[in-house]
mmCIF file of C-alpha atoms in Angstrom:
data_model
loop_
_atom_site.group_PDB
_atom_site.id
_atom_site.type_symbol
_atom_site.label_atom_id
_atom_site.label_comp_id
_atom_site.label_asym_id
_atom_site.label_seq_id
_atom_site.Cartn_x
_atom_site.Cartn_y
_atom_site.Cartn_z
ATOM 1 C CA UNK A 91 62.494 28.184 105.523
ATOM 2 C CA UNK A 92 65.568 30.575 106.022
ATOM 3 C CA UNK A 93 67.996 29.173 108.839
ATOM 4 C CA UNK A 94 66.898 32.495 110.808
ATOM 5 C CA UNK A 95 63.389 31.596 110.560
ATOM 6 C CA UNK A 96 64.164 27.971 112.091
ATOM 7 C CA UNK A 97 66.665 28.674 114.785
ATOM 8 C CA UNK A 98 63.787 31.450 115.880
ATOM 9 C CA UNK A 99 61.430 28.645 115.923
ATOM 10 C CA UNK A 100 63.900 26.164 117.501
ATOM 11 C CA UNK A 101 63.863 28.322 120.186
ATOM 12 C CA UNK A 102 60.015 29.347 120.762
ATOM 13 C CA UNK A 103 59.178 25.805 120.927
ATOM 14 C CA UNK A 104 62.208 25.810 123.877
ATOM 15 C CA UNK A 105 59.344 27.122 125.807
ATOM 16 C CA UNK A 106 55.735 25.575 126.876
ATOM 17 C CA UNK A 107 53.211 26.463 123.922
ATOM 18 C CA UNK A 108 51.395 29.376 125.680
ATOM 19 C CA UNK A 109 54.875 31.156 126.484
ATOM 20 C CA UNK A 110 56.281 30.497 123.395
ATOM 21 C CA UNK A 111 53.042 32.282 121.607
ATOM 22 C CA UNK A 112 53.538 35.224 123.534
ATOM 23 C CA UNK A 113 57.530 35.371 122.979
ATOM 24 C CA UNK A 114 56.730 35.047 119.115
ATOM 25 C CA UNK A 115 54.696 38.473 119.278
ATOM 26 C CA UNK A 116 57.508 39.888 121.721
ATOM 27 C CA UNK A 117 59.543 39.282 118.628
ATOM 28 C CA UNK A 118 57.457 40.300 115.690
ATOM 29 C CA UNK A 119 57.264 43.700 117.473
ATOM 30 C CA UNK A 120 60.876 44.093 118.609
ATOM 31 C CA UNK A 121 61.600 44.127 114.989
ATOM 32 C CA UNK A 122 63.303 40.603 115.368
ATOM 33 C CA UNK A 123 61.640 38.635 112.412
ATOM 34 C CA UNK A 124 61.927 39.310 108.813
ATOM 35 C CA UNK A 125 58.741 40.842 106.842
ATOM 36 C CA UNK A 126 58.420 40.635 103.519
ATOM 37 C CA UNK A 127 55.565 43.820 103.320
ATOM 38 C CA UNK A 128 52.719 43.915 101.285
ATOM 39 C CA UNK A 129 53.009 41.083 98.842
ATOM 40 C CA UNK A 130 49.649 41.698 95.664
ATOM 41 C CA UNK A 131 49.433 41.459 92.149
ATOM 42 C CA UNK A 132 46.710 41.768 89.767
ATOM 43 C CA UNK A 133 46.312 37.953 89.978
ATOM 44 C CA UNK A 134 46.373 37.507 93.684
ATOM 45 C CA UNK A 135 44.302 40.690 94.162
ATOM 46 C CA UNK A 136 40.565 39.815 95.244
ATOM 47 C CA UNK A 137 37.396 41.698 96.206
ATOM 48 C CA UNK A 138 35.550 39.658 99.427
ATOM 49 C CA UNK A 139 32.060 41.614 100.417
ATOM 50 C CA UNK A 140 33.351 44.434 99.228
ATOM 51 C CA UNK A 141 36.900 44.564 100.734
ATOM 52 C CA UNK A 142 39.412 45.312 98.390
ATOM 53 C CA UNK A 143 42.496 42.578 99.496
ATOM 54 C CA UNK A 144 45.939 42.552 98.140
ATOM 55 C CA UNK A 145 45.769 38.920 98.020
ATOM 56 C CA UNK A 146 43.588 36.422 99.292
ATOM 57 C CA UNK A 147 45.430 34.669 102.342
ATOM 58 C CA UNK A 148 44.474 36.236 105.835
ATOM 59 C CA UNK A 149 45.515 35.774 109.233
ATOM 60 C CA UNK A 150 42.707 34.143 110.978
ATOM 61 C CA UNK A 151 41.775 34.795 115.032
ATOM 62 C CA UNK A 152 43.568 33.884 117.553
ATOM 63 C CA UNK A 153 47.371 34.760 116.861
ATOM 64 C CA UNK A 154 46.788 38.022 118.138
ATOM 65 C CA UNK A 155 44.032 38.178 120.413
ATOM 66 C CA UNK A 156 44.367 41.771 122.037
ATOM 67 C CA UNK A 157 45.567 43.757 118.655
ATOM 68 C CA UNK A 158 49.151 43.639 120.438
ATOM 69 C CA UNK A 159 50.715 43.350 117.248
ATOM 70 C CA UNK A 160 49.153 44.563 114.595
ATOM 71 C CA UNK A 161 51.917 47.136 112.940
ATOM 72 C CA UNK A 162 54.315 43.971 112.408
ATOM 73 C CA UNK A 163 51.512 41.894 111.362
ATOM 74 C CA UNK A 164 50.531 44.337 108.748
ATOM 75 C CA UNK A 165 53.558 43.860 107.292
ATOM 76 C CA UNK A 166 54.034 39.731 107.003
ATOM 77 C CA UNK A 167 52.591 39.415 103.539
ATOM 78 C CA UNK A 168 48.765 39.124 104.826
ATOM 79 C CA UNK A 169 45.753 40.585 102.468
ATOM 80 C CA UNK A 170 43.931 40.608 105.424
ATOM 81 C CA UNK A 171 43.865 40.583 109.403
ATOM 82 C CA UNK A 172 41.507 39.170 111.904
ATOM 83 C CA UNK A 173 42.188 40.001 115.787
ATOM 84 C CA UNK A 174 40.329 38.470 118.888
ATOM 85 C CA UNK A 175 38.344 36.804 119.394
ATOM 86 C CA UNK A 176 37.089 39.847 122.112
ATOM 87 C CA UNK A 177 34.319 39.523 124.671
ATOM 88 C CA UNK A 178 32.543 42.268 126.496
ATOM 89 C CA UNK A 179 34.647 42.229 129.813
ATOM 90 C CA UNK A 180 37.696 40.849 130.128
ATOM 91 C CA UNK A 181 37.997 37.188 131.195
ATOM 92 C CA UNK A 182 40.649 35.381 131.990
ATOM 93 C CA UNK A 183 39.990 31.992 130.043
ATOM 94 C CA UNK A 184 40.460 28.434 131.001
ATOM 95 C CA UNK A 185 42.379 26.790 133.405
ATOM 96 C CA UNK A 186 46.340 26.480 132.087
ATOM 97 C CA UNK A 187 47.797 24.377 130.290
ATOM 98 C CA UNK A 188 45.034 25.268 127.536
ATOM 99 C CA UNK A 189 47.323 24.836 124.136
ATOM 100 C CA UNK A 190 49.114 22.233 123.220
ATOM 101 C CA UNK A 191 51.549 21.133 120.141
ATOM 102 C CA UNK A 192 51.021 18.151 118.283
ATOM 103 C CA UNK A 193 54.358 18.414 116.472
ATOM 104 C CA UNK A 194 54.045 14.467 114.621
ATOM 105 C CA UNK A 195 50.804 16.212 113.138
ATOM 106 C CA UNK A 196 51.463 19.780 112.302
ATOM 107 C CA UNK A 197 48.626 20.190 114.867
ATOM 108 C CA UNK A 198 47.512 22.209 117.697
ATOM 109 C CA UNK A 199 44.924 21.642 120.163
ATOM 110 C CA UNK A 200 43.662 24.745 122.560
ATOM 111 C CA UNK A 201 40.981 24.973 125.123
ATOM 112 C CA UNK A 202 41.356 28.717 125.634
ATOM 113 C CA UNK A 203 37.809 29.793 126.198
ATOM 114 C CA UNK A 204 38.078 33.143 125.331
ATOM 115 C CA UNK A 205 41.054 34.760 127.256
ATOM 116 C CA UNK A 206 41.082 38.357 126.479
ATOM 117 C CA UNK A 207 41.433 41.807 127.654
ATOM 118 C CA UNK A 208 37.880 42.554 127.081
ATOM 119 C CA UNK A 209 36.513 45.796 123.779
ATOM 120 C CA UNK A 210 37.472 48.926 125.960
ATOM 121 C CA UNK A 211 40.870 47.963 125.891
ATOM 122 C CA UNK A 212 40.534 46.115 121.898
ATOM 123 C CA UNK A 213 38.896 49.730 120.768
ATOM 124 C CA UNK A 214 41.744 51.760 122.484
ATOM 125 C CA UNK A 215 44.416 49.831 120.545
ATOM 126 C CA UNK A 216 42.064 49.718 116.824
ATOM 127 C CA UNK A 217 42.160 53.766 117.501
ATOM 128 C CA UNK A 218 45.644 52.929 116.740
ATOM 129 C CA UNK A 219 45.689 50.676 113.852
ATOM 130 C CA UNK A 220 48.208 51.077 111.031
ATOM 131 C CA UNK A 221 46.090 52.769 107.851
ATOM 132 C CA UNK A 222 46.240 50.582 104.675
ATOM 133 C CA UNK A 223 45.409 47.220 105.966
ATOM 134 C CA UNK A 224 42.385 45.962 106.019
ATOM 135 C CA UNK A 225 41.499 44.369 110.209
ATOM 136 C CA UNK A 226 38.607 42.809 111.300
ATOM 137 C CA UNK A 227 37.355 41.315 114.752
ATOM 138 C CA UNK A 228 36.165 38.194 116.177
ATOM 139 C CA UNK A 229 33.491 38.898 118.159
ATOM 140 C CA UNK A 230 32.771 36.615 121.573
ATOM 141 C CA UNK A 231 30.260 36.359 124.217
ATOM 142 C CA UNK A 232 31.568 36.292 127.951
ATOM 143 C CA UNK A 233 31.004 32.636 129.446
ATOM 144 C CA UNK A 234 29.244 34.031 132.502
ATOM 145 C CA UNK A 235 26.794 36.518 130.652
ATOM 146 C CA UNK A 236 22.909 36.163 131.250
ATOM 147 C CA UNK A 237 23.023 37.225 127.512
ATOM 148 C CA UNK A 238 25.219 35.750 125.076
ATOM 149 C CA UNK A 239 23.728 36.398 122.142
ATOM 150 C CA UNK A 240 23.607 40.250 123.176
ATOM 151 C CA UNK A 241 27.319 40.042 123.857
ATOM 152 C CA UNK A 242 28.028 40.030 119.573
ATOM 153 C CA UNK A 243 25.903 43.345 118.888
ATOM 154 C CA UNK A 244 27.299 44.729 122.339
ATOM 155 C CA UNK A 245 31.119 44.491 120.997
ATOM 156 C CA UNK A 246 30.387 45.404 117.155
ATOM 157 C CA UNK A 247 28.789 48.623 118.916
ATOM 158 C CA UNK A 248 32.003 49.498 120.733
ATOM 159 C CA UNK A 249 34.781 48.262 118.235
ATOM 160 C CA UNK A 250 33.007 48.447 114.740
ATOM 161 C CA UNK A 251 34.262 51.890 113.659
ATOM 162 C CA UNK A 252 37.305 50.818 113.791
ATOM 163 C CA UNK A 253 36.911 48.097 111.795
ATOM 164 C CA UNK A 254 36.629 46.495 108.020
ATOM 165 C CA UNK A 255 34.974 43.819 108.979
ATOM 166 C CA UNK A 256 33.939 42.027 111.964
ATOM 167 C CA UNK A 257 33.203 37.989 112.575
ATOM 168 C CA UNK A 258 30.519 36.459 114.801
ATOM 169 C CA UNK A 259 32.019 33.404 116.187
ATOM 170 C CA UNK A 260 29.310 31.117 117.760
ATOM 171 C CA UNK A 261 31.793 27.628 116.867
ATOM 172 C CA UNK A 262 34.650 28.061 118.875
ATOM 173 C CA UNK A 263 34.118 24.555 121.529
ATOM 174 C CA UNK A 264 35.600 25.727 124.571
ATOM 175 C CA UNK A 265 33.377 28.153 125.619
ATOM 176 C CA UNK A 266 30.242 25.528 127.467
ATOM 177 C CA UNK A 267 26.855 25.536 125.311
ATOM 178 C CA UNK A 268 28.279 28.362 122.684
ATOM 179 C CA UNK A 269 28.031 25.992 119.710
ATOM 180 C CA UNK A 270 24.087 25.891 120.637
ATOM 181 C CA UNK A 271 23.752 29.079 118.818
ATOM 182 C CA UNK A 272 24.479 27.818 115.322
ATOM 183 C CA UNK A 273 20.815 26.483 115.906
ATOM 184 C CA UNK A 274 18.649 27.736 113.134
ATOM 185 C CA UNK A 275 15.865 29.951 115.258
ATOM 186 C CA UNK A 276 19.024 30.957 117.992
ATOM 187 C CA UNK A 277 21.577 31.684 115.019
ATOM 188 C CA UNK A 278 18.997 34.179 112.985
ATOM 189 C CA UNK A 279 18.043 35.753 116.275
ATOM 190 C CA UNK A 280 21.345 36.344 116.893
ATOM 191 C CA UNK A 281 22.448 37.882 113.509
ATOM 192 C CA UNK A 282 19.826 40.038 113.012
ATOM 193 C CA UNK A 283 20.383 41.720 116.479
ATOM 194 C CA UNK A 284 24.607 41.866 114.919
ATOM 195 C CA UNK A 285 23.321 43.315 112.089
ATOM 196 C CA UNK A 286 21.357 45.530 113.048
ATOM 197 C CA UNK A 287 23.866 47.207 115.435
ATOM 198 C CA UNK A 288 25.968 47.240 111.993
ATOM 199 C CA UNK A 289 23.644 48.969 110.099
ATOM 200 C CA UNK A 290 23.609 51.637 112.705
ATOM 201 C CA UNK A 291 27.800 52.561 112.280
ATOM 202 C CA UNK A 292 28.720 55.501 110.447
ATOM 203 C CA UNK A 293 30.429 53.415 108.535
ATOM 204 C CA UNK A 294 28.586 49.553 108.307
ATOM 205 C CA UNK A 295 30.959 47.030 107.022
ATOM 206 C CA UNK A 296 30.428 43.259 105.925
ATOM 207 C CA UNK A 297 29.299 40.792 109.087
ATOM 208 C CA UNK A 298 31.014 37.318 108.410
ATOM 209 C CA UNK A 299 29.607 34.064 110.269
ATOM 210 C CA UNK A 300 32.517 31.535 111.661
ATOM 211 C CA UNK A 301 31.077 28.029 111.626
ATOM 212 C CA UNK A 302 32.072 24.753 113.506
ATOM 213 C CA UNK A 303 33.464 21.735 111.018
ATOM 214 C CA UNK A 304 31.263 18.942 113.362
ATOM 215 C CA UNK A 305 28.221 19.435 111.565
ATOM 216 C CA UNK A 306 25.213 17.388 109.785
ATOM 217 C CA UNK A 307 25.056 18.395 105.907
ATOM 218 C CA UNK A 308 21.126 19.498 107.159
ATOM 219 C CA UNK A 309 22.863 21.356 109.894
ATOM 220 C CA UNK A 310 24.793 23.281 107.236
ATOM 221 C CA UNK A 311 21.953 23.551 104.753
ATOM 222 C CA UNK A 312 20.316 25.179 107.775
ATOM 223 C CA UNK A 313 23.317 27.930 108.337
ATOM 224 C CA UNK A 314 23.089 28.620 104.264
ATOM 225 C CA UNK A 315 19.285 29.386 104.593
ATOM 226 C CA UNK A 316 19.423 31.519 107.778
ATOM 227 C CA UNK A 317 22.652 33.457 106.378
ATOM 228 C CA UNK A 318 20.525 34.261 103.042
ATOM 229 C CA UNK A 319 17.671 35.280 104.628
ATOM 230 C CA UNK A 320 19.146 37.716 107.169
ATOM 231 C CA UNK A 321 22.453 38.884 104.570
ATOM 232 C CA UNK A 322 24.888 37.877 106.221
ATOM 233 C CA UNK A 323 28.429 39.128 103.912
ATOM 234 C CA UNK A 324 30.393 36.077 104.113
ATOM 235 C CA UNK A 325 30.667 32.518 106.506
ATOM 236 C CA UNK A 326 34.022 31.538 107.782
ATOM 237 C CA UNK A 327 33.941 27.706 107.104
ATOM 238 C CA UNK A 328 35.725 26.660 109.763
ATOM 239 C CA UNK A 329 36.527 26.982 113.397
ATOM 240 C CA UNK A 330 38.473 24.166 115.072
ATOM 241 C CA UNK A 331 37.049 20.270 115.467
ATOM 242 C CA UNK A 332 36.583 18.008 118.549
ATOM 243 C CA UNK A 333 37.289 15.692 115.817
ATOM 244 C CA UNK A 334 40.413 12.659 116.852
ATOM 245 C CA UNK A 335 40.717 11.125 114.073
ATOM 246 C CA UNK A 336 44.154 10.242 112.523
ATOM 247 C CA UNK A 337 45.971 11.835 115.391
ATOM 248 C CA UNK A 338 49.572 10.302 116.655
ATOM 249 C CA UNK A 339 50.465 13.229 119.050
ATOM 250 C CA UNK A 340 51.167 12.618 122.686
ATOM 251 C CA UNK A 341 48.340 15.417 123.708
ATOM 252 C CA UNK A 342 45.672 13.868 121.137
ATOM 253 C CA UNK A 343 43.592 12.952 124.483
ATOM 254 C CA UNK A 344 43.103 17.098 125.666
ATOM 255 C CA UNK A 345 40.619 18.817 125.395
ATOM 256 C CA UNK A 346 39.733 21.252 123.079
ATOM 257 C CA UNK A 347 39.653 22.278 119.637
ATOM 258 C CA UNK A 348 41.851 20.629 117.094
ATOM 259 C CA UNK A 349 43.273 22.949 114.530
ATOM 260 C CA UNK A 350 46.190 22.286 111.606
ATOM 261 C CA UNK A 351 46.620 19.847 109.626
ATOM 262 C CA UNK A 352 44.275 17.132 110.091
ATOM 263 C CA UNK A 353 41.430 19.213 109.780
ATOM 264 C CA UNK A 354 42.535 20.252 106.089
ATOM 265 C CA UNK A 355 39.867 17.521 104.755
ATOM 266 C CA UNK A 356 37.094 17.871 106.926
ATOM 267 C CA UNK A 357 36.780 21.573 107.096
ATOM 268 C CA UNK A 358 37.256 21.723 103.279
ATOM 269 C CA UNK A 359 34.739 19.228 102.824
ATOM 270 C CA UNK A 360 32.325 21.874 104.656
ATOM 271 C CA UNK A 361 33.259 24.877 102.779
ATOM 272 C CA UNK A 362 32.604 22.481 99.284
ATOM 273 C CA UNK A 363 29.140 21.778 100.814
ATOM 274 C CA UNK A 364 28.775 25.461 101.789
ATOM 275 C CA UNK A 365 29.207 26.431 98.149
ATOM 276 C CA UNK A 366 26.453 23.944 96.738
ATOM 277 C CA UNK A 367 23.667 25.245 98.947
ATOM 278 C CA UNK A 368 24.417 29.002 98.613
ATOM 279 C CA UNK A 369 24.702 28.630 95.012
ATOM 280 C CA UNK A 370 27.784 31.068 95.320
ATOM 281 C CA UNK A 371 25.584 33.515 96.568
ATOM 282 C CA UNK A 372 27.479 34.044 99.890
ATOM 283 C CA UNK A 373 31.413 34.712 99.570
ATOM 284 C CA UNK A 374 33.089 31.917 101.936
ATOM 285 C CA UNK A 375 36.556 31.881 103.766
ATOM 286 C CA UNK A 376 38.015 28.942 104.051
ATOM 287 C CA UNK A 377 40.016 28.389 107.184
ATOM 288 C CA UNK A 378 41.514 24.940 108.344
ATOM 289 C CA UNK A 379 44.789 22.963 107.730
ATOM 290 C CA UNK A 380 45.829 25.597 105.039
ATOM 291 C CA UNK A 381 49.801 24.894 105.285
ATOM 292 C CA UNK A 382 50.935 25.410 101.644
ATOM 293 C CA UNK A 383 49.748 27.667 98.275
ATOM 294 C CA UNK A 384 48.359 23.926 96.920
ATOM 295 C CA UNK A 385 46.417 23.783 100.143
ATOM 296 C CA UNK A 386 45.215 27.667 99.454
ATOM 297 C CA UNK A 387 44.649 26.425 95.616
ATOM 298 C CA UNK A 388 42.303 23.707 96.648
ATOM 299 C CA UNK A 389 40.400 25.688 99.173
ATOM 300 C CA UNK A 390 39.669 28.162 96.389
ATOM 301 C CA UNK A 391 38.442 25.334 94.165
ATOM 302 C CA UNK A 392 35.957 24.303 96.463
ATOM 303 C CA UNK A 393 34.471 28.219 96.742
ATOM 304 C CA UNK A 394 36.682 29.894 99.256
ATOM 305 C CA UNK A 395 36.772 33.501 98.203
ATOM 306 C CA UNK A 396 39.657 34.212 100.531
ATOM 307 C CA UNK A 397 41.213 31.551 103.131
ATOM 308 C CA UNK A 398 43.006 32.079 106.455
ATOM 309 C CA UNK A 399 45.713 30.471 108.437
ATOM 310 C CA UNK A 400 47.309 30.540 111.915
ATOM 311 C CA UNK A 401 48.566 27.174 113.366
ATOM 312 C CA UNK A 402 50.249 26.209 110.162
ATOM 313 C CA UNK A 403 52.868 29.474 111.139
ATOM 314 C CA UNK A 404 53.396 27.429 114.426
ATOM 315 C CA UNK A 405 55.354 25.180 112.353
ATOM 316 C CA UNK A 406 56.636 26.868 108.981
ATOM 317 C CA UNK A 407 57.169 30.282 110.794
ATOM 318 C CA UNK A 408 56.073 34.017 109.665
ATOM 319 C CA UNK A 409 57.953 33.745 106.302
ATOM 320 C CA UNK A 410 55.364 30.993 104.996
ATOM 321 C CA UNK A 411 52.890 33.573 104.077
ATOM 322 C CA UNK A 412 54.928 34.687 101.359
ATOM 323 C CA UNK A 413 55.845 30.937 100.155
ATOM 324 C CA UNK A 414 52.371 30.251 100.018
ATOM 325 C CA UNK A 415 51.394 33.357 97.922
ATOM 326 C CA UNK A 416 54.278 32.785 95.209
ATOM 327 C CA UNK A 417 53.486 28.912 94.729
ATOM 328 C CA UNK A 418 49.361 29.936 94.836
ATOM 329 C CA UNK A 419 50.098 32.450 92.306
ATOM 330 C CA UNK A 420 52.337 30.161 90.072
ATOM 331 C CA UNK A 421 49.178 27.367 90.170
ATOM 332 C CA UNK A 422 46.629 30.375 89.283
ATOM 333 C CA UNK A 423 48.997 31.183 86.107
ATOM 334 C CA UNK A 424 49.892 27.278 85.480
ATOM 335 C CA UNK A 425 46.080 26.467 85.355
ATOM 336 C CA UNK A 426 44.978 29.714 82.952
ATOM 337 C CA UNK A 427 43.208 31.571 85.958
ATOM 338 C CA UNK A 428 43.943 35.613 85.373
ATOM 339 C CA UNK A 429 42.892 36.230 88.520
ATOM 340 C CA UNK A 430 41.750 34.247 91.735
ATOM 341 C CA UNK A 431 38.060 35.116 91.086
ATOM 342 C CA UNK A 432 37.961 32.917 88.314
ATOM 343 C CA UNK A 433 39.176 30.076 90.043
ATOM 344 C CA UNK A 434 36.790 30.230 93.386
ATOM 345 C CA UNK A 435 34.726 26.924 92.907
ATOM 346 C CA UNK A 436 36.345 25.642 90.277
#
């Protein structure tokens, strides 16, 4: 890390965690922080569902909930973007504090619950969107809605022409009772009604499913049959864990999802088991505790198509994307992989 990079760090964490969040995209679009562009090669390049990337490390949801920053972003070395996540209406969230740094284990716990500006005011700013990046959506349900599962289709309808891609996310644990609908009879319901609204763009694009680490291997062999049988184009393997485990931070006791480091393992372990009941069928993203291009490497291994990472930025700033990409590339060449294709499930 450049001694630019850390001093700007230095002094977001100054600043409680939610503050410091918002100063960091306050900076990215001042024009304060160094971007390295579009970083792709014909190794790196990678085809998920049909999305052409540059390279297969995205920014997953959450970093910029509310597509405030998505010029800058398009130009920090991502292959791919993913805003929101976006309900219906607006909602405010949780209670504050909600986020919380866990610096003694490159961790992050948050107990958001969906605080967002609500799709009329995501689809005004996607109208917007820079042209040769390729942006998808998490799509939420509003905590109060008689409807949840009608929430998903209602905000693909509104945002999806704007869109590559969008991502149903029914595993995020601070919304009460949403985790309910990764049920098997709940979950198929759900997607068909998601995909049907997709089929219905102008222009459909591939539906991904984002699933919760904290589940039975029958639990996941459940998600891998319903995602076949409806077609879903990809699951995001994985959202954040109520998981403890490990932790020595002084905020290990909050609630909320976990995210960073110590869930590298145990959402890895679900993407690997992901893999052996689709067969490969389904491309996976793997998301969780991916800090470093050996931590990319290995998520490829175990059948990631394409991985994300946000809290890991927290802590090795903007300009890690592009240290990750160079060292994931040199371990593609080092092992005799021409491209990153040939190494997913390896």
């Amino acid at each position: 890390m450049s001694w630019y990079d850390e001093a700007g760090l230095r002094l977001i964490r100054m600043f409680d965690p939610e503050t410091g969040h918002g100063l960091s995209l306050r900076a990215l679009n001042a024009g304060l922080v160094r971007l390295p562009g579009q970083i792709t090669s014909p190794r790196l390049r990678v085809q998920l569902a049909g999305l052409d990337l540059p390279n297969p490390v995205g920014l997953a949801a959450g970093m910029d909930k509310n597509a405030v920053a998505l010029g800058p972003l398009s130009r920090a070395g991502f292959g791919f973007l993913e805003v929101g996540a976006t309900t219906p209406r607006p909602q405010p969230g949780n209670p504050k504090p909600r986020l919380f740094r866990l610096p003694e284990d490159h961790a992050v716990i948050n107990r958001f619950g969906f605080n967002n500006e609500g799709m009329a005011a995501m689809a005004a700013r996607l109208e917007k969107r820079p042209q040769g990046t390729v942006i998808g959506l998490n799509l939420g349900a509003n905590k109060d809605s008689a409807d949840r599962a009608a929430d998903f289709a209602t905000v693909l309808e509104t945002c999806g022409p704007m869109l590559d891609f969008a991502t149903v996310n029914v595993s995020s644990p601070n919304t009460e009772n949403l985790r309910d609908l990764q049920g098997k009879e709940a979950l198929e319901t759900l997607l068909r009604g998601v995909l049907g609204v997709r089929d219905g763009l102008a222009r459909p694009i591939p539906i991904f499913l984002k699933i919760a680490p904290d589940l039975t291997e029958a639990e996941i062999a459940d998600i891998a049959t319903v995602a076949g049988q409806v077609g879903i184009d990809g699951i995001v393997a994985t959202n954040t864990t109520l998981s403890r485990e490990g932790l020595r931070g002084g905020h290990a006791a909050e609630t909320g999802g976990l995210s960073g480091a110590p869930l590298f393992k145990k959402s890895t372990a679900v993407l690997a088991r992901l893999h052996a009941e689709t067969g490969g069928a389904i491309p996976l993203i793997g998301v969780g505790g991916v800090g470093s291009g050996a931590q990319a490497y290995a998520k490829i291994r175990a059948g990631a198509t394409a991985v994300q990472l946000y809290t890991a930025l927290v802590y090795g700033g903007i300009g890690l994307v592009e240290t990750i990409l160079r060292d994931l590339e040199a371990l593609l060449e080092r092992d005799g992989f021409a491209t990153v294709a040939e190494a997913v499930g390896a």
